[in-house]
Amino acid sequence: MPRSFWTDRDITPKTKFRWLVYFGAMSYRIPPWAVKSVTKPSFQFGKKDYHAGGKWGVIAGKMTWNPIEITLVDTNAPDVAWTLLKRLATPGTSDDGPVAGIDISDPETYSGDKAPTDLLMAQLGEVKIYQIGDDENDILEKWTLMDAFIESYDFGELSYEDESLSEIKLTIMYMSAKFNY
């Protein structure tokens, strides 16, 4: 008979509410508790139709990674919106000052073939998503996003009709992901 979590104390289902996200280049500025939600990496396979010897069929095509979504609670200390914009303006910035800068007020900077992909990737550093067990040292699975960059920023909306927290939504693209358990 197969083991099950309701009869075996050593088996527990993974829970959706125990996780941490770290942004390599900004972990010191965006605390893990400011991350409200995250989607785990996902991928899909393309398909190709083929015709051979009077037979038609479909075969698997190229695998592509889907972007992840991260929702942050905007705080004032540290100011999450300011941290994101500062990193966009000066990717590679450390506490010692900017390593390389981009003028985000210039629309030509990010248009067409001029987009500085390597600088955008430096903005985030390595993004890691940990699904944890009973405490943060009990790592059940770890995703590391390779060559990640923020594809879109959404600084939310303001409304007199709502008393909820101010949120920032990020869409993050990446070239591949590494999974460890």
mmCIF file with all atom_site columns, C-alpha atoms in Angstrom:
data_model
loop_
_atom_site.group_PDB
_atom_site.id
_atom_site.type_symbol
_atom_site.label_atom_id
_atom_site.label_alt_id
_atom_site.label_comp_id
_atom_site.label_asym_id
_atom_site.label_entity_id
_atom_site.label_seq_id
_atom_site.pdbx_PDB_ins_code
_atom_site.Cartn_x
_atom_site.Cartn_y
_atom_site.Cartn_z
_atom_site.occupancy
_atom_site.B_iso_or_equiv
_atom_site.pdbx_formal_charge
_atom_site.auth_seq_id
_atom_site.auth_comp_id
_atom_site.auth_asym_id
_atom_site.auth_atom_id
_atom_site.pdbx_PDB_model_num
ATOM 1   C CA . MET A 1 1   ? 0.000   0.000  0.000   1.00 0.00 ? 1   MET A CA 1
ATOM 2   C CA . PRO A 1 2   ? 1.417   3.442  -0.904  1.00 0.00 ? 2   PRO A CA 1
ATOM 3   C CA . ARG A 1 3   ? 2.410   5.828  1.869   1.00 0.00 ? 3   ARG A CA 1
ATOM 4   C CA . SER A 1 4   ? 0.161   8.846  2.429   1.00 0.00 ? 4   SER A CA 1
ATOM 5   C CA . PHE A 1 5   ? 0.516   12.032 4.445   1.00 0.00 ? 5   PHE A CA 1
ATOM 6   C CA . TRP A 1 6   ? -2.488  11.301 6.655   1.00 0.00 ? 6   TRP A CA 1
ATOM 7   C CA . THR A 1 7   ? -1.004  8.001  7.874   1.00 0.00 ? 7   THR A CA 1
ATOM 8   C CA . ASP A 1 8   ? 2.753   8.737  7.801   1.00 0.00 ? 8   ASP A CA 1
ATOM 9   C CA . ARG A 1 9   ? 4.241   11.561 9.906   1.00 0.00 ? 9   ARG A CA 1
ATOM 10  C CA . ASP A 1 10  ? 7.284   11.817 7.636   1.00 0.00 ? 10  ASP A CA 1
ATOM 11  C CA . ILE A 1 11  ? 5.178   12.896 4.654   1.00 0.00 ? 11  ILE A CA 1
ATOM 12  C CA . THR A 1 12  ? 3.739   16.404 4.544   1.00 0.00 ? 12  THR A CA 1
ATOM 13  C CA . PRO A 1 13  ? 2.290   18.247 1.573   1.00 0.00 ? 13  PRO A CA 1
ATOM 14  C CA . LYS A 1 14  ? 4.110   21.392 0.490   1.00 0.00 ? 14  LYS A CA 1
ATOM 15  C CA . THR A 1 15  ? 2.181   24.506 1.414   1.00 0.00 ? 15  THR A CA 1
ATOM 16  C CA . LYS A 1 16  ? 1.648   27.589 -0.734  1.00 0.00 ? 16  LYS A CA 1
ATOM 17  C CA . PHE A 1 17  ? 2.268   30.042 2.098   1.00 0.00 ? 17  PHE A CA 1
ATOM 18  C CA . ARG A 1 18  ? 5.828   29.060 3.081   1.00 0.00 ? 18  ARG A CA 1
ATOM 19  C CA . TRP A 1 19  ? 8.329   30.569 0.684   1.00 0.00 ? 19  TRP A CA 1
ATOM 20  C CA . LEU A 1 20  ? 10.969  33.259 0.275   1.00 0.00 ? 20  LEU A CA 1
ATOM 21  C CA . VAL A 1 21  ? 12.221  35.257 -2.727  1.00 0.00 ? 21  VAL A CA 1
ATOM 22  C CA . TYR A 1 22  ? 15.638  36.879 -2.970  1.00 0.00 ? 22  TYR A CA 1
ATOM 23  C CA . PHE A 1 23  ? 16.807  39.311 -5.630  1.00 0.00 ? 23  PHE A CA 1
ATOM 24  C CA . GLY A 1 24  ? 20.569  38.847 -5.748  1.00 0.00 ? 24  GLY A CA 1
ATOM 25  C CA . ALA A 1 25  ? 21.466  42.445 -6.495  1.00 0.00 ? 25  ALA A CA 1
ATOM 26  C CA . MET A 1 26  ? 18.723  43.980 -4.325  1.00 0.00 ? 26  MET A CA 1
ATOM 27  C CA . SER A 1 27  ? 18.184  41.532 -1.463  1.00 0.00 ? 27  SER A CA 1
ATOM 28  C CA . TYR A 1 28  ? 19.695  43.981 0.985   1.00 0.00 ? 28  TYR A CA 1
ATOM 29  C CA . ARG A 1 29  ? 17.183  46.657 -0.114  1.00 0.00 ? 29  ARG A CA 1
ATOM 30  C CA . ILE A 1 30  ? 13.985  44.646 -0.665  1.00 0.00 ? 30  ILE A CA 1
ATOM 31  C CA . PRO A 1 31  ? 13.248  42.511 2.389   1.00 0.00 ? 31  PRO A CA 1
ATOM 32  C CA . PRO A 1 32  ? 11.647  39.078 1.863   1.00 0.00 ? 32  PRO A CA 1
ATOM 33  C CA . TRP A 1 33  ? 8.553   40.128 3.837   1.00 0.00 ? 33  TRP A CA 1
ATOM 34  C CA . ALA A 1 34  ? 7.781   42.801 1.213   1.00 0.00 ? 34  ALA A CA 1
ATOM 35  C CA . VAL A 1 35  ? 7.147   40.095 -1.400  1.00 0.00 ? 35  VAL A CA 1
ATOM 36  C CA . LYS A 1 36  ? 3.417   39.337 -1.244  1.00 0.00 ? 36  LYS A CA 1
ATOM 37  C CA . SER A 1 37  ? 3.158   36.669 -3.948  1.00 0.00 ? 37  SER A CA 1
ATOM 38  C CA . VAL A 1 38  ? 5.181   34.960 -6.651  1.00 0.00 ? 38  VAL A CA 1
ATOM 39  C CA . THR A 1 39  ? 4.436   32.492 -9.411  1.00 0.00 ? 39  THR A CA 1
ATOM 40  C CA . LYS A 1 40  ? 6.854   29.624 -9.719  1.00 0.00 ? 40  LYS A CA 1
ATOM 41  C CA . PRO A 1 41  ? 8.635   29.088 -13.046 1.00 0.00 ? 41  PRO A CA 1
ATOM 42  C CA . SER A 1 42  ? 6.772   27.311 -15.795 1.00 0.00 ? 42  SER A CA 1
ATOM 43  C CA . PHE A 1 43  ? 7.556   26.294 -19.345 1.00 0.00 ? 43  PHE A CA 1
ATOM 44  C CA . GLN A 1 44  ? 5.866   25.004 -22.431 1.00 0.00 ? 44  GLN A CA 1
ATOM 45  C CA . PHE A 1 45  ? 6.790   23.105 -25.527 1.00 0.00 ? 45  PHE A CA 1
ATOM 46  C CA . GLY A 1 46  ? 5.997   24.333 -28.973 1.00 0.00 ? 46  GLY A CA 1
ATOM 47  C CA . LYS A 1 47  ? 4.654   21.899 -31.514 1.00 0.00 ? 47  LYS A CA 1
ATOM 48  C CA . LYS A 1 48  ? 5.418   21.142 -35.101 1.00 0.00 ? 48  LYS A CA 1
ATOM 49  C CA . ASP A 1 49  ? 3.132   19.502 -37.595 1.00 0.00 ? 49  ASP A CA 1
ATOM 50  C CA . TYR A 1 50  ? 4.737   16.991 -39.901 1.00 0.00 ? 50  TYR A CA 1
ATOM 51  C CA . HIS A 1 51  ? 3.728   14.964 -42.908 1.00 0.00 ? 51  HIS A CA 1
ATOM 52  C CA . ALA A 1 52  ? 5.683   11.854 -43.852 1.00 0.00 ? 52  ALA A CA 1
ATOM 53  C CA . GLY A 1 53  ? 4.694   8.885  -45.967 1.00 0.00 ? 53  GLY A CA 1
ATOM 54  C CA . GLY A 1 54  ? 1.044   9.873  -46.141 1.00 0.00 ? 54  GLY A CA 1
ATOM 55  C CA . LYS A 1 55  ? 0.777   10.268 -42.367 1.00 0.00 ? 55  LYS A CA 1
ATOM 56  C CA . TRP A 1 56  ? 0.211   13.476 -40.460 1.00 0.00 ? 56  TRP A CA 1
ATOM 57  C CA . GLY A 1 57  ? 1.314   14.090 -36.922 1.00 0.00 ? 57  GLY A CA 1
ATOM 58  C CA . VAL A 1 58  ? 2.554   16.512 -34.319 1.00 0.00 ? 58  VAL A CA 1
ATOM 59  C CA . ILE A 1 59  ? 5.946   16.479 -32.625 1.00 0.00 ? 59  ILE A CA 1
ATOM 60  C CA . ALA A 1 60  ? 7.272   18.495 -29.706 1.00 0.00 ? 60  ALA A CA 1
ATOM 61  C CA . GLY A 1 61  ? 9.059   21.684 -30.609 1.00 0.00 ? 61  GLY A CA 1
ATOM 62  C CA . LYS A 1 62  ? 11.277  24.109 -28.725 1.00 0.00 ? 62  LYS A CA 1
ATOM 63  C CA . MET A 1 63  ? 10.846  24.541 -24.969 1.00 0.00 ? 63  MET A CA 1
ATOM 64  C CA . THR A 1 64  ? 10.320  28.120 -23.775 1.00 0.00 ? 64  THR A CA 1
ATOM 65  C CA . TRP A 1 65  ? 10.173  29.480 -20.240 1.00 0.00 ? 65  TRP A CA 1
ATOM 66  C CA . ASN A 1 66  ? 7.149   31.586 -19.261 1.00 0.00 ? 66  ASN A CA 1
ATOM 67  C CA . PRO A 1 67  ? 7.618   34.810 -17.291 1.00 0.00 ? 67  PRO A CA 1
ATOM 68  C CA . ILE A 1 68  ? 6.932   34.852 -13.566 1.00 0.00 ? 68  ILE A CA 1
ATOM 69  C CA . GLU A 1 69  ? 4.843   37.440 -11.737 1.00 0.00 ? 69  GLU A CA 1
ATOM 70  C CA . ILE A 1 70  ? 5.923   38.959 -8.434  1.00 0.00 ? 70  ILE A CA 1
ATOM 71  C CA . THR A 1 71  ? 3.741   41.228 -6.303  1.00 0.00 ? 71  THR A CA 1
ATOM 72  C CA . LEU A 1 72  ? 5.498   43.415 -3.743  1.00 0.00 ? 72  LEU A CA 1
ATOM 73  C CA . VAL A 1 73  ? 4.036   45.548 -0.983  1.00 0.00 ? 73  VAL A CA 1
ATOM 74  C CA . ASP A 1 74  ? 5.420   49.050 -1.389  1.00 0.00 ? 74  ASP A CA 1
ATOM 75  C CA . THR A 1 75  ? 6.916   50.231 1.868   1.00 0.00 ? 75  THR A CA 1
ATOM 76  C CA . ASN A 1 76  ? 8.458   53.536 2.851   1.00 0.00 ? 76  ASN A CA 1
ATOM 77  C CA . ALA A 1 77  ? 11.470  52.171 4.745   1.00 0.00 ? 77  ALA A CA 1
ATOM 78  C CA . PRO A 1 78  ? 12.952  50.767 2.628   1.00 0.00 ? 78  PRO A CA 1
ATOM 79  C CA . ASP A 1 79  ? 11.072  52.407 -0.234  1.00 0.00 ? 79  ASP A CA 1
ATOM 80  C CA . VAL A 1 80  ? 10.540  49.529 -2.663  1.00 0.00 ? 80  VAL A CA 1
ATOM 81  C CA . ALA A 1 81  ? 9.440   51.703 -5.629  1.00 0.00 ? 81  ALA A CA 1
ATOM 82  C CA . TRP A 1 82  ? 12.470  53.960 -5.216  1.00 0.00 ? 82  TRP A CA 1
ATOM 83  C CA . THR A 1 83  ? 14.794  50.939 -4.938  1.00 0.00 ? 83  THR A CA 1
ATOM 84  C CA . LEU A 1 84  ? 13.452  49.474 -8.199  1.00 0.00 ? 84  LEU A CA 1
ATOM 85  C CA . LEU A 1 85  ? 13.687  52.778 -10.064 1.00 0.00 ? 85  LEU A CA 1
ATOM 86  C CA . LYS A 1 86  ? 17.160  53.507 -8.713  1.00 0.00 ? 86  LYS A CA 1
ATOM 87  C CA . ARG A 1 87  ? 18.368  50.075 -9.894  1.00 0.00 ? 87  ARG A CA 1
ATOM 88  C CA . LEU A 1 88  ? 16.810  50.695 -13.303 1.00 0.00 ? 88  LEU A CA 1
ATOM 89  C CA . ALA A 1 89  ? 18.545  54.053 -13.553 1.00 0.00 ? 89  ALA A CA 1
ATOM 90  C CA . THR A 1 90  ? 21.868  52.643 -12.399 1.00 0.00 ? 90  THR A CA 1
ATOM 91  C CA . PRO A 1 91  ? 22.134  48.861 -12.843 1.00 0.00 ? 91  PRO A CA 1
ATOM 92  C CA . GLY A 1 92  ? 25.187  47.455 -11.150 1.00 0.00 ? 92  GLY A CA 1
ATOM 93  C CA . THR A 1 93  ? 24.942  50.035 -8.383  1.00 0.00 ? 93  THR A CA 1
ATOM 94  C CA . SER A 1 94  ? 26.433  49.073 -5.079  1.00 0.00 ? 94  SER A CA 1
ATOM 95  C CA . ASP A 1 95  ? 26.606  50.982 -1.818  1.00 0.00 ? 95  ASP A CA 1
ATOM 96  C CA . ASP A 1 96  ? 29.816  52.533 -3.165  1.00 0.00 ? 96  ASP A CA 1
ATOM 97  C CA . GLY A 1 97  ? 28.030  54.182 -6.102  1.00 0.00 ? 97  GLY A CA 1
ATOM 98  C CA . PRO A 1 98  ? 26.962  53.400 -9.658  1.00 0.00 ? 98  PRO A CA 1
ATOM 99  C CA . VAL A 1 99  ? 28.948  50.986 -11.789 1.00 0.00 ? 99  VAL A CA 1
ATOM 100 C CA . ALA A 1 100 ? 27.010  51.856 -14.936 1.00 0.00 ? 100 ALA A CA 1
ATOM 101 C CA . GLY A 1 101 ? 24.149  54.278 -15.459 1.00 0.00 ? 101 GLY A CA 1
ATOM 102 C CA . ILE A 1 102 ? 21.141  54.617 -17.711 1.00 0.00 ? 102 ILE A CA 1
ATOM 103 C CA . ASP A 1 103 ? 19.028  57.738 -18.047 1.00 0.00 ? 103 ASP A CA 1
ATOM 104 C CA . ILE A 1 104 ? 15.474  56.375 -17.684 1.00 0.00 ? 104 ILE A CA 1
ATOM 105 C CA . SER A 1 105 ? 14.051  59.788 -18.542 1.00 0.00 ? 105 SER A CA 1
ATOM 106 C CA . ASP A 1 106 ? 15.337  59.368 -22.120 1.00 0.00 ? 106 ASP A CA 1
ATOM 107 C CA . PRO A 1 107 ? 12.816  57.268 -24.123 1.00 0.00 ? 107 PRO A CA 1
ATOM 108 C CA . GLU A 1 108 ? 15.523  56.391 -26.661 1.00 0.00 ? 108 GLU A CA 1
ATOM 109 C CA . THR A 1 109 ? 17.506  54.480 -24.032 1.00 0.00 ? 109 THR A CA 1
ATOM 110 C CA . TYR A 1 110 ? 15.113  51.535 -23.999 1.00 0.00 ? 110 TYR A CA 1
ATOM 111 C CA . SER A 1 111 ? 13.748  51.621 -27.537 1.00 0.00 ? 111 SER A CA 1
ATOM 112 C CA . GLY A 1 112 ? 14.354  49.246 -30.416 1.00 0.00 ? 112 GLY A CA 1
ATOM 113 C CA . ASP A 1 113 ? 17.668  47.444 -30.598 1.00 0.00 ? 113 ASP A CA 1
ATOM 114 C CA . LYS A 1 114 ? 19.279  49.799 -28.092 1.00 0.00 ? 114 LYS A CA 1
ATOM 115 C CA . ALA A 1 115 ? 17.879  48.015 -25.014 1.00 0.00 ? 115 ALA A CA 1
ATOM 116 C CA . PRO A 1 116 ? 20.833  47.254 -22.732 1.00 0.00 ? 116 PRO A CA 1
ATOM 117 C CA . THR A 1 117 ? 19.925  43.650 -21.887 1.00 0.00 ? 117 THR A CA 1
ATOM 118 C CA . ASP A 1 118 ? 23.130  42.944 -19.991 1.00 0.00 ? 118 ASP A CA 1
ATOM 119 C CA . LEU A 1 119 ? 22.563  45.999 -17.792 1.00 0.00 ? 119 LEU A CA 1
ATOM 120 C CA . LEU A 1 120 ? 18.940  45.029 -17.183 1.00 0.00 ? 120 LEU A CA 1
ATOM 121 C CA . MET A 1 121 ? 20.071  41.560 -16.129 1.00 0.00 ? 121 MET A CA 1
ATOM 122 C CA . ALA A 1 122 ? 22.608  43.143 -13.769 1.00 0.00 ? 122 ALA A CA 1
ATOM 123 C CA . GLN A 1 123 ? 19.735  45.086 -12.203 1.00 0.00 ? 123 GLN A CA 1
ATOM 124 C CA . LEU A 1 124 ? 18.252  41.973 -10.589 1.00 0.00 ? 124 LEU A CA 1
ATOM 125 C CA . GLY A 1 125 ? 21.174  39.653 -10.229 1.00 0.00 ? 125 GLY A CA 1
ATOM 126 C CA . GLU A 1 126 ? 20.249  36.062 -9.472  1.00 0.00 ? 126 GLU A CA 1
ATOM 127 C CA . VAL A 1 127 ? 16.577  35.625 -8.534  1.00 0.00 ? 127 VAL A CA 1
ATOM 128 C CA . LYS A 1 128 ? 15.970  32.721 -6.155  1.00 0.00 ? 128 LYS A CA 1
ATOM 129 C CA . ILE A 1 129 ? 12.621  31.312 -5.058  1.00 0.00 ? 129 ILE A CA 1
ATOM 130 C CA . TYR A 1 130 ? 12.644  29.003 -2.051  1.00 0.00 ? 130 TYR A CA 1
ATOM 131 C CA . GLN A 1 131 ? 9.699   26.867 -1.009  1.00 0.00 ? 131 GLN A CA 1
ATOM 132 C CA . ILE A 1 132 ? 10.315  26.042 2.630   1.00 0.00 ? 132 ILE A CA 1
ATOM 133 C CA . GLY A 1 133 ? 9.080   23.595 5.246   1.00 0.00 ? 133 GLY A CA 1
ATOM 134 C CA . ASP A 1 134 ? 8.794   24.243 8.983   1.00 0.00 ? 134 ASP A CA 1
ATOM 135 C CA . ASP A 1 135 ? 11.395  27.028 9.004   1.00 0.00 ? 135 ASP A CA 1
ATOM 136 C CA . GLU A 1 136 ? 13.526  28.939 6.498   1.00 0.00 ? 136 GLU A CA 1
ATOM 137 C CA . ASN A 1 137 ? 16.376  26.440 6.860   1.00 0.00 ? 137 ASN A CA 1
ATOM 138 C CA . ASP A 1 138 ? 14.112  23.583 5.741   1.00 0.00 ? 138 ASP A CA 1
ATOM 139 C CA . ILE A 1 139 ? 14.352  24.155 1.969   1.00 0.00 ? 139 ILE A CA 1
ATOM 140 C CA . LEU A 1 140 ? 11.979  21.856 0.082   1.00 0.00 ? 140 LEU A CA 1
ATOM 141 C CA . GLU A 1 141 ? 12.731  23.279 -3.344  1.00 0.00 ? 141 GLU A CA 1
ATOM 142 C CA . LYS A 1 142 ? 14.826  26.073 -4.785  1.00 0.00 ? 142 LYS A CA 1
ATOM 143 C CA . TRP A 1 143 ? 14.409  27.754 -8.161  1.00 0.00 ? 143 TRP A CA 1
ATOM 144 C CA . THR A 1 144 ? 17.223  29.921 -9.529  1.00 0.00 ? 144 THR A CA 1
ATOM 145 C CA . LEU A 1 145 ? 16.272  32.099 -12.505 1.00 0.00 ? 145 LEU A CA 1
ATOM 146 C CA . MET A 1 146 ? 19.138  32.460 -14.950 1.00 0.00 ? 146 MET A CA 1
ATOM 147 C CA . ASP A 1 147 ? 19.719  35.754 -16.833 1.00 0.00 ? 147 ASP A CA 1
ATOM 148 C CA . ALA A 1 148 ? 16.572  37.280 -15.344 1.00 0.00 ? 148 ALA A CA 1
ATOM 149 C CA . PHE A 1 149 ? 15.388  40.808 -16.024 1.00 0.00 ? 149 PHE A CA 1
ATOM 150 C CA . ILE A 1 150 ? 12.246  42.787 -15.273 1.00 0.00 ? 150 ILE A CA 1
ATOM 151 C CA . GLU A 1 151 ? 10.089  42.872 -18.384 1.00 0.00 ? 151 GLU A CA 1
ATOM 152 C CA . SER A 1 152 ? 7.365   45.104 -16.957 1.00 0.00 ? 152 SER A CA 1
ATOM 153 C CA . TYR A 1 153 ? 6.766   47.284 -13.925 1.00 0.00 ? 153 TYR A CA 1
ATOM 154 C CA . ASP A 1 154 ? 3.293   48.146 -12.606 1.00 0.00 ? 154 ASP A CA 1
ATOM 155 C CA . PHE A 1 155 ? 3.350   50.567 -9.692  1.00 0.00 ? 155 PHE A CA 1
ATOM 156 C CA . GLY A 1 156 ? -0.333  49.940 -8.942  1.00 0.00 ? 156 GLY A CA 1
ATOM 157 C CA . GLU A 1 157 ? -3.194  52.325 -8.501  1.00 0.00 ? 157 GLU A CA 1
ATOM 158 C CA . LEU A 1 158 ? -4.378  54.736 -5.859  1.00 0.00 ? 158 LEU A CA 1
ATOM 159 C CA . SER A 1 159 ? -8.015  54.968 -4.804  1.00 0.00 ? 159 SER A CA 1
ATOM 160 C CA . TYR A 1 160 ? -10.092 56.629 -2.103  1.00 0.00 ? 160 TYR A CA 1
ATOM 161 C CA . GLU A 1 161 ? -12.428 53.619 -2.228  1.00 0.00 ? 161 GLU A CA 1
ATOM 162 C CA . ASP A 1 162 ? -9.843  51.115 -1.003  1.00 0.00 ? 162 ASP A CA 1
ATOM 163 C CA . GLU A 1 163 ? -7.785  50.840 2.192   1.00 0.00 ? 163 GLU A CA 1
ATOM 164 C CA . SER A 1 164 ? -5.554  47.990 1.028   1.00 0.00 ? 164 SER A CA 1
ATOM 165 C CA . LEU A 1 165 ? -1.790  48.165 0.808   1.00 0.00 ? 165 LEU A CA 1
ATOM 166 C CA . SER A 1 166 ? -0.045  49.768 -2.136  1.00 0.00 ? 166 SER A CA 1
ATOM 167 C CA . GLU A 1 167 ? 1.402   47.099 -4.439  1.00 0.00 ? 167 GLU A CA 1
ATOM 168 C CA . ILE A 1 168 ? 4.004   46.853 -7.164  1.00 0.00 ? 168 ILE A CA 1
ATOM 169 C CA . LYS A 1 169 ? 3.712   44.093 -9.760  1.00 0.00 ? 169 LYS A CA 1
ATOM 170 C CA . LEU A 1 170 ? 6.718   42.868 -11.709 1.00 0.00 ? 170 LEU A CA 1
ATOM 171 C CA . THR A 1 171 ? 6.862   40.539 -14.686 1.00 0.00 ? 171 THR A CA 1
ATOM 172 C CA . ILE A 1 172 ? 10.234  38.834 -14.808 1.00 0.00 ? 172 ILE A CA 1
ATOM 173 C CA . MET A 1 173 ? 11.660  37.119 -17.879 1.00 0.00 ? 173 MET A CA 1
ATOM 174 C CA . TYR A 1 174 ? 14.567  34.675 -17.723 1.00 0.00 ? 174 TYR A CA 1
ATOM 175 C CA . MET A 1 175 ? 16.495  32.478 -20.115 1.00 0.00 ? 175 MET A CA 1
ATOM 176 C CA . SER A 1 176 ? 16.277  29.292 -18.028 1.00 0.00 ? 176 SER A CA 1
ATOM 177 C CA . ALA A 1 177 ? 15.728  28.098 -14.478 1.00 0.00 ? 177 ALA A CA 1
ATOM 178 C CA . LYS A 1 178 ? 17.618  25.702 -12.266 1.00 0.00 ? 178 LYS A CA 1
ATOM 179 C CA . PHE A 1 179 ? 15.653  23.501 -9.864  1.00 0.00 ? 179 PHE A CA 1
ATOM 180 C CA . ASN A 1 180 ? 17.106  21.976 -6.692  1.00 0.00 ? 180 ASN A CA 1
ATOM 181 C CA . TYR A 1 181 ? 15.380  20.068 -3.932  1.00 0.00 ? 181 TYR A CA 1
#
